[in-house]
Amino acid sequence: MRRLFLPIGFVLLAAFPPTHPLHAQTTNGDAARGKILSRSEQCQECHGETGISTSEHYPKLAGQSAAYIRKQLGDFHDGARKSEIMNAMAANLSPQDIADIATYFSSAPRWSGEQDNFSAAGQRLFLAGDFARSIPACASCHGEKEAGADQGQNPAPAIGGQHESYLANQLHAWKADDRKNSPDDVMNDIARRLSDAEIDALARYLSGLRAMK
Ligand code: HEC
Ligand code: HEC
């Protein structure tokens, strides 16, 4: 009997996909529509045509985890993450718009980093953390290949090769509680234990990862 019911379940799901906004997390986005929207909504003007921004102020999005982009746009939309620009940009996006745009940018070829950027202190913290001060290794969540490990409910973003000053600004914002949208405040707890010099070292090291050699 089970063999009979399973396929029927799949057929029903395919014919009647969940459409309620609360199901946006599981809605697959349409990359082609996302591309058109990201142009008409002017996202590309700051973040670049495929999500590789040239300005340090605007984070790179190309190849970022779709689940992470979706969560951030939802947080900007609701005000859980504060940014004057992005709260306005996300205000009128529907859950479907968000899913489509996230799918478009995440499917673009991944960005690369700044070849000359390196910091040994940053590398140590990223790979090993500091046990004595209860600082976990960043790589344990963000992935050793800095690709953004967890794609599920609490996606950890790809951070390797991101703009240096953007990374430093975000870590300072977590530390000062100006950004408070991480699950269980995990990033606030970690950033609070980092000195300003360690934040700079981490941003330096991370921005150099995935550089084209
Ligand atoms: C005028 C420039 C500008 C425009 C236009 C713009 N953004 Fe942004 N975006 C920013 C800035 C600045 C930030 C960083 C905000 C902060 O400091 O937290 C950001 C952050 C983001 C992030 C978070 C990335 C991360 O790594 O956490 C996403 C996702 C994003 N923007 C998507 C979009 C989308 C989608 C649109 C179009 C609907 C858009 N942006 C339009 C400037 C812009
Ligand atoms: C326990 C898991 C975990 C650990 C350990 C961790 N992070 Fe995170 N980090 C996350 C999650 C989850 C997010 C996304 C939060 C959100 O939803 O906005 C995040 C977000 C970030 C961001 C924001 C990226 C962006 O595009 O805006 C930066 C930067 C960051 N982490 C750096 C670090 C660094 C540096 C370390 C090590 C000192 C570290 N993280 C350790 C889980 C973790």
Coordinates of N, CA and C in Angstrom, one line a residue, residues 41-180:
E41 N 13.8 46.7 -10.5 CA 13.8 47.2 -9.1 C 15.2 47.9 -8.8
Q42 N 16.1 48.0 -9.8 CA 17.3 48.7 -9.6 C 18.3 48.1 -8.7
C43 N 18.1 46.8 -8.3 CA 19.1 46.1 -7.5 C 20.5 46.1 -8.2
Q44 N 20.5 45.9 -9.5 CA 21.7 45.8 -10.3 C 22.6 47.0 -10.2
E45 N 21.9 48.2 -10.0 CA 22.7 49.5 -10.0 C 23.7 49.5 -8.9
C46 N 23.4 48.9 -7.8 CA 24.4 48.9 -6.7 C 25.1 47.6 -6.6
H47 N 24.4 46.5 -6.8 CA 25.0 45.1 -6.6 C 25.6 44.5 -7.8
G48 N 25.5 45.2 -9.0 CA 26.1 44.7 -10.2 C 25.1 43.8 -10.9
E49 N 25.3 43.7 -12.3 CA 24.3 43.0 -13.1 C 24.1 41.6 -12.6
T50 N 25.2 40.9 -12.3 CA 25.0 39.5 -11.8 C 25.3 39.3 -10.3
G51 N 25.4 40.5 -9.6 CA 25.6 40.4 -8.2 C 27.1 40.5 -7.8
I52 N 27.9 41.0 -8.7 CA 29.3 41.3 -8.3 C 29.5 42.8 -8.3
S53 N 29.3 43.4 -7.1 CA 29.4 44.8 -7.0 C 30.8 45.3 -7.0
T54 N 31.0 46.5 -7.6 CA 32.4 47.0 -7.6 C 32.7 47.9 -6.4
S55 N 31.6 48.4 -5.8 CA 31.8 49.3 -4.6 C 31.9 48.5 -3.3
E56 N 32.8 48.8 -2.5 CA 33.0 48.2 -1.2 C 31.8 48.3 -0.3
H57 N 30.9 49.3 -0.6 CA 29.8 49.5 0.3 C 28.6 48.5 0.1
Y58 N 28.6 47.9 -1.2 CA 27.5 47.1 -1.5 C 28.0 45.6 -1.6
P59 N 27.4 44.7 -0.7 CA 27.8 43.4 -0.7 C 27.7 42.6 -2.0
K60 N 28.6 41.7 -2.3 CA 28.5 40.9 -3.5 C 27.4 39.8 -3.2
L61 N 26.6 39.5 -4.2 CA 25.5 38.5 -4.0 C 25.6 37.3 -5.0
A62 N 26.5 37.4 -6.0 CA 26.6 36.4 -7.0 C 27.0 35.0 -6.4
G63 N 26.2 34.0 -6.5 CA 26.5 32.7 -6.0 C 26.3 32.6 -4.5
Q64 N 25.8 33.6 -3.8 CA 25.5 33.5 -2.4 C 24.4 32.5 -2.2
S65 N 24.3 31.9 -1.0 CA 23.2 30.9 -0.7 C 21.8 31.6 -0.9
A66 N 21.0 30.9 -1.7 CA 19.6 31.5 -2.0 C 18.8 31.6 -0.7
A67 N 19.0 30.6 0.2 CA 18.2 30.7 1.5 C 18.7 31.9 2.3
Y68 N 20.0 32.2 2.2 CA 20.5 33.4 3.0 C 19.9 34.7 2.4
I69 N 20.0 34.8 1.0 CA 19.5 36.0 0.4 C 18.0 36.2 0.7
R70 N 17.3 35.1 0.6 CA 15.8 35.2 0.9 C 15.6 35.7 2.3
K71 N 16.4 35.1 3.3 CA 16.1 35.5 4.7 C 16.5 37.0 4.9
Q72 N 17.6 37.5 4.3 CA 17.9 38.9 4.4 C 16.9 39.8 3.8
L73 N 16.4 39.5 2.7 CA 15.4 40.3 2.0 C 14.1 40.4 2.9
G74 N 13.7 39.2 3.4 CA 12.6 39.2 4.4 C 12.8 40.0 5.6
D75 N 14.1 40.0 6.1 CA 14.4 40.8 7.3 C 14.4 42.3 7.0
F76 N 14.9 42.6 5.8 CA 14.9 44.1 5.4 C 13.4 44.5 5.3
H77 N 12.6 43.6 4.7 CA 11.2 43.9 4.4 C 10.5 44.1 5.7
D78 N 10.7 43.3 6.7 CA 10.1 43.4 8.0 C 10.7 44.4 9.0
G79 N 11.9 44.8 8.7 CA 12.7 45.7 9.5 C 13.5 45.0 10.6
A80 N 13.6 43.7 10.5 CA 14.4 42.9 11.5 C 15.9 43.2 11.3
R81 N 16.2 43.6 10.0 CA 17.6 44.1 9.8 C 17.5 45.5 9.3
K82 N 18.2 46.4 9.9 CA 18.0 47.8 9.6 C 19.1 48.3 8.6
S83 N 18.6 49.0 7.5 CA 19.4 49.7 6.6 C 18.5 50.6 5.8
E84 N 18.8 51.9 5.9 CA 17.8 52.9 5.3 C 17.6 52.5 3.8
I85 N 18.6 52.2 3.1 CA 18.5 51.9 1.7 C 17.7 50.6 1.5
M86 N 18.2 49.6 2.2 CA 17.6 48.2 1.9 C 16.2 48.1 2.5
N87 N 15.9 48.8 3.6 CA 14.5 48.7 4.1 C 13.5 49.3 3.0
A88 N 14.0 50.4 2.4 CA 13.1 51.0 1.3 C 13.1 50.0 0.1
M89 N 14.2 49.5 -0.3 CA 14.3 48.6 -1.5 C 13.4 47.4 -1.4
A90 N 13.3 46.8 -0.2 CA 12.6 45.6 0.0 C 11.2 45.8 0.4
A91 N 10.8 47.0 0.7 CA 9.4 47.3 1.3 C 8.3 46.7 0.4
N92 N 8.5 46.8 -0.9 CA 7.3 46.4 -1.8 C 7.5 45.1 -2.5
L93 N 8.6 44.3 -2.1 CA 8.8 43.0 -2.7 C 7.8 42.0 -2.1
S94 N 7.2 41.2 -2.9 CA 6.3 40.1 -2.4 C 7.2 38.9 -2.1
P95 N 6.7 37.9 -1.3 CA 7.5 36.7 -1.1 C 8.0 36.0 -2.4
Q96 N 7.1 36.1 -3.4 CA 7.5 35.4 -4.7 C 8.6 36.2 -5.4
D97 N 8.5 37.6 -5.3 CA 9.6 38.4 -5.9 C 10.9 38.1 -5.2
I98 N 10.9 38.0 -3.9 CA 12.1 37.7 -3.1 C 12.7 36.4 -3.5
A99 N 11.8 35.3 -3.6 CA 12.3 34.0 -4.0 C 12.9 34.0 -5.4
D100 N 12.3 34.8 -6.3 CA 12.8 34.8 -7.7 C 14.2 35.6 -7.7
I101 N 14.3 36.7 -7.0 CA 15.5 37.5 -7.1 C 16.6 36.7 -6.4
A102 N 16.3 36.0 -5.3 CA 17.3 35.2 -4.6 C 17.8 34.1 -5.5
T103 N 16.9 33.5 -6.2 CA 17.3 32.4 -7.1 C 18.2 32.9 -8.2
Y104 N 17.9 34.1 -8.7 CA 18.7 34.7 -9.8 C 20.1 34.9 -9.3
F105 N 20.3 35.7 -8.2 CA 21.6 36.0 -7.8 C 22.4 34.8 -7.3
S106 N 21.7 33.9 -6.7 CA 22.5 32.7 -6.2 C 22.9 31.8 -7.3
S107 N 22.2 31.9 -8.5 CA 22.6 31.0 -9.6 C 23.7 31.6 -10.5
A108 N 24.0 32.9 -10.2 CA 25.0 33.5 -11.0 C 26.4 33.0 -10.6
P109 N 27.4 33.0 -11.5 CA 28.7 32.5 -11.2 C 29.3 33.3 -10.0
R110 N 29.8 32.5 -9.0 CA 30.3 33.0 -7.7 C 31.4 34.1 -7.9
W111 N 31.4 35.1 -7.0 CA 32.4 36.1 -7.0 C 33.8 35.6 -6.7
S112 N 34.8 36.4 -6.9 CA 36.1 36.0 -6.4 C 36.6 37.1 -5.5
G113 N 37.8 36.8 -4.8 CA 38.2 37.7 -3.7 C 39.4 38.6 -4.2
E114 N 40.0 39.3 -3.2 CA 41.1 40.2 -3.5 C 42.4 39.5 -3.3
Q115 N 43.1 39.3 -4.3 CA 44.3 38.4 -4.3 C 45.3 38.7 -3.2
D116 N 45.6 40.0 -3.0 CA 46.7 40.4 -2.1 C 46.3 40.4 -0.6
N117 N 45.0 40.2 -0.3 CA 44.6 40.3 1.1 C 44.9 39.0 1.9
F118 N 45.6 39.1 3.0 CA 45.9 38.0 3.9 C 46.1 38.5 5.3
S119 N 45.8 37.7 6.3 CA 46.1 37.9 7.6 C 46.2 36.6 8.4
A120 N 47.4 36.3 9.0 CA 47.6 35.1 9.7 C 46.7 35.0 10.9
A121 N 46.5 36.1 11.6 CA 45.7 36.2 12.8 C 44.2 35.9 12.4
G122 N 43.8 36.4 11.3 CA 42.5 36.2 10.8 C 42.3 34.7 10.4
Q123 N 43.3 34.2 9.8 CA 43.2 32.8 9.4 C 43.0 31.8 10.6
R124 N 43.8 32.1 11.6 CA 43.8 31.3 12.8 C 42.4 31.3 13.5
L125 N 41.8 32.5 13.6 CA 40.5 32.6 14.2 C 39.4 32.0 13.3
F126 N 39.5 32.1 12.0 CA 38.6 31.5 11.1 C 38.5 30.0 11.2
L127 N 39.8 29.4 11.2 CA 39.8 28.0 11.2 C 39.7 27.3 12.6
A128 N 40.2 28.0 13.6 CA 40.3 27.4 14.9 C 39.6 28.1 16.0
G129 N 39.2 29.4 15.8 CA 38.6 30.1 16.9 C 39.6 30.3 18.0
D130 N 39.1 30.6 19.2 CA 39.9 30.8 20.4 C 39.2 30.2 21.6
F131 N 39.5 28.9 21.9 CA 38.8 28.1 22.9 C 38.8 28.8 24.2
A132 N 39.9 29.4 24.6 CA 40.0 30.0 26.0 C 39.0 31.2 26.1
R133 N 38.6 31.8 25.0 CA 37.7 32.9 25.1 C 36.3 32.5 24.5
S134 N 36.1 31.2 24.4 CA 34.8 30.7 23.9 C 34.4 31.3 22.5
I135 N 35.4 31.5 21.7 CA 35.1 31.9 20.3 C 35.2 30.7 19.4
P136 N 34.1 30.3 18.8 CA 34.1 29.1 17.9 C 34.8 29.4 16.6
A137 N 35.2 28.4 16.0 CA 35.8 28.6 14.6 C 34.7 29.0 13.7
C138 N 35.0 30.1 13.0 CA 34.0 30.6 12.0 C 33.6 29.5 11.0
A139 N 34.7 28.7 10.6 CA 34.5 27.7 9.6 C 33.5 26.6 10.0
S140 N 33.3 26.5 11.3 CA 32.4 25.4 11.7 C 31.0 25.7 11.2
C141 N 30.6 26.9 11.0 CA 29.3 27.2 10.5 C 29.4 27.7 9.0
H142 N 30.4 28.5 8.8 CA 30.4 29.1 7.4 C 31.1 28.2 6.4
G143 N 31.6 27.1 6.9 CA 32.2 26.1 6.0 C 33.6 26.4 5.7
E144 N 34.4 25.4 5.7 CA 35.9 25.6 5.5 C 36.2 26.2 4.2
K145 N 35.4 25.9 3.2 CA 35.6 26.5 1.9 C 34.8 27.8 1.8
E146 N 34.4 28.3 2.9 CA 33.7 29.6 3.1 C 32.5 29.7 2.1
A147 N 31.9 28.6 1.8 CA 30.8 28.7 0.8 C 29.5 28.9 1.4
G148 N 29.4 29.0 2.7 CA 28.0 29.1 3.3 C 27.6 27.6 3.5
A149 N 27.7 27.2 4.7 CA 27.5 25.7 5.0 C 26.0 25.3 5.0
D150 N 25.3 25.9 5.9 CA 23.9 25.4 6.2 C 22.9 26.1 5.3
Q151 N 22.2 25.4 4.5 CA 21.2 26.0 3.6 C 19.8 25.9 4.1
G152 N 19.7 25.4 5.4 CA 18.4 25.1 5.9 C 17.8 26.3 6.6
Q153 N 17.2 26.1 7.8 CA 16.4 27.1 8.5 C 17.3 28.4 8.8
N154 N 18.5 28.2 9.2 CA 19.4 29.2 9.7 C 20.7 29.3 8.8
P155 N 20.5 29.7 7.5 CA 21.6 29.6 6.6 C 22.8 30.5 7.0
A156 N 24.0 30.0 7.1 CA 25.2 30.8 7.2 C 25.7 31.2 5.9
P157 N 25.9 32.5 5.7 CA 26.2 33.0 4.3 C 27.7 32.6 3.9
A158 N 27.9 32.7 2.6 CA 29.3 32.7 2.1 C 29.9 34.0 2.4
I159 N 31.1 34.0 3.0 CA 31.8 35.2 3.4 C 33.2 35.3 2.8
G160 N 33.7 34.3 2.2 CA 35.0 34.3 1.6 C 35.0 35.1 0.3
G161 N 35.9 36.1 0.3 CA 36.0 36.9 -1.0 C 35.0 38.1 -1.0
Q162 N 34.2 38.2 0.1 CA 33.3 39.4 0.2 C 34.2 40.7 0.4
H163 N 33.6 41.9 0.1 CA 34.4 43.1 0.3 C 34.8 43.3 1.7
E164 N 36.1 43.7 1.8 CA 36.7 43.8 3.2 C 36.0 44.8 4.1
S165 N 35.7 46.0 3.6 CA 35.1 46.9 4.5 C 33.6 46.5 4.8
Y166 N 32.9 45.9 3.9 CA 31.6 45.4 4.2 C 31.6 44.4 5.3
L167 N 32.6 43.4 5.2 CA 32.7 42.4 6.3 C 33.0 43.1 7.6
A168 N 34.0 44.0 7.7 CA 34.3 44.6 8.9 C 33.1 45.4 9.5
N169 N 32.4 46.1 8.6 CA 31.2 46.9 9.0 C 30.2 46.0 9.7
Q170 N 29.9 44.8 9.0 CA 28.9 43.9 9.6 C 29.4 43.3 10.9
L171 N 30.6 43.0 11.1 CA 31.1 42.5 12.4 C 31.0 43.5 13.5
H172 N 31.4 44.8 13.1 CA 31.2 45.9 14.1 C 29.7 46.1 14.4
A173 N 28.9 45.9 13.4 CA 27.4 46.1 13.7 C 26.9 45.0 14.6
W174 N 27.3 43.7 14.4 CA 26.9 42.7 15.3 C 27.4 43.0 16.7
K175 N 28.7 43.4 16.8 CA 29.3 43.7 18.1 C 28.5 44.7 18.9
A176 N 28.1 45.8 18.2 CA 27.4 46.9 18.8 C 25.9 46.7 18.9
D177 N 25.5 45.5 18.5 CA 24.0 45.2 18.5 C 23.2 46.1 17.5
D178 N 23.9 46.7 16.5 CA 23.2 47.5 15.5 C 22.5 46.5 14.5
R179 N 23.1 45.3 14.3 CA 22.5 44.3 13.5 C 22.1 43.1 14.5
K180 N 20.9 42.8 14.5 CA 20.4 41.8 15.5 C 19.5 40.7 14.9

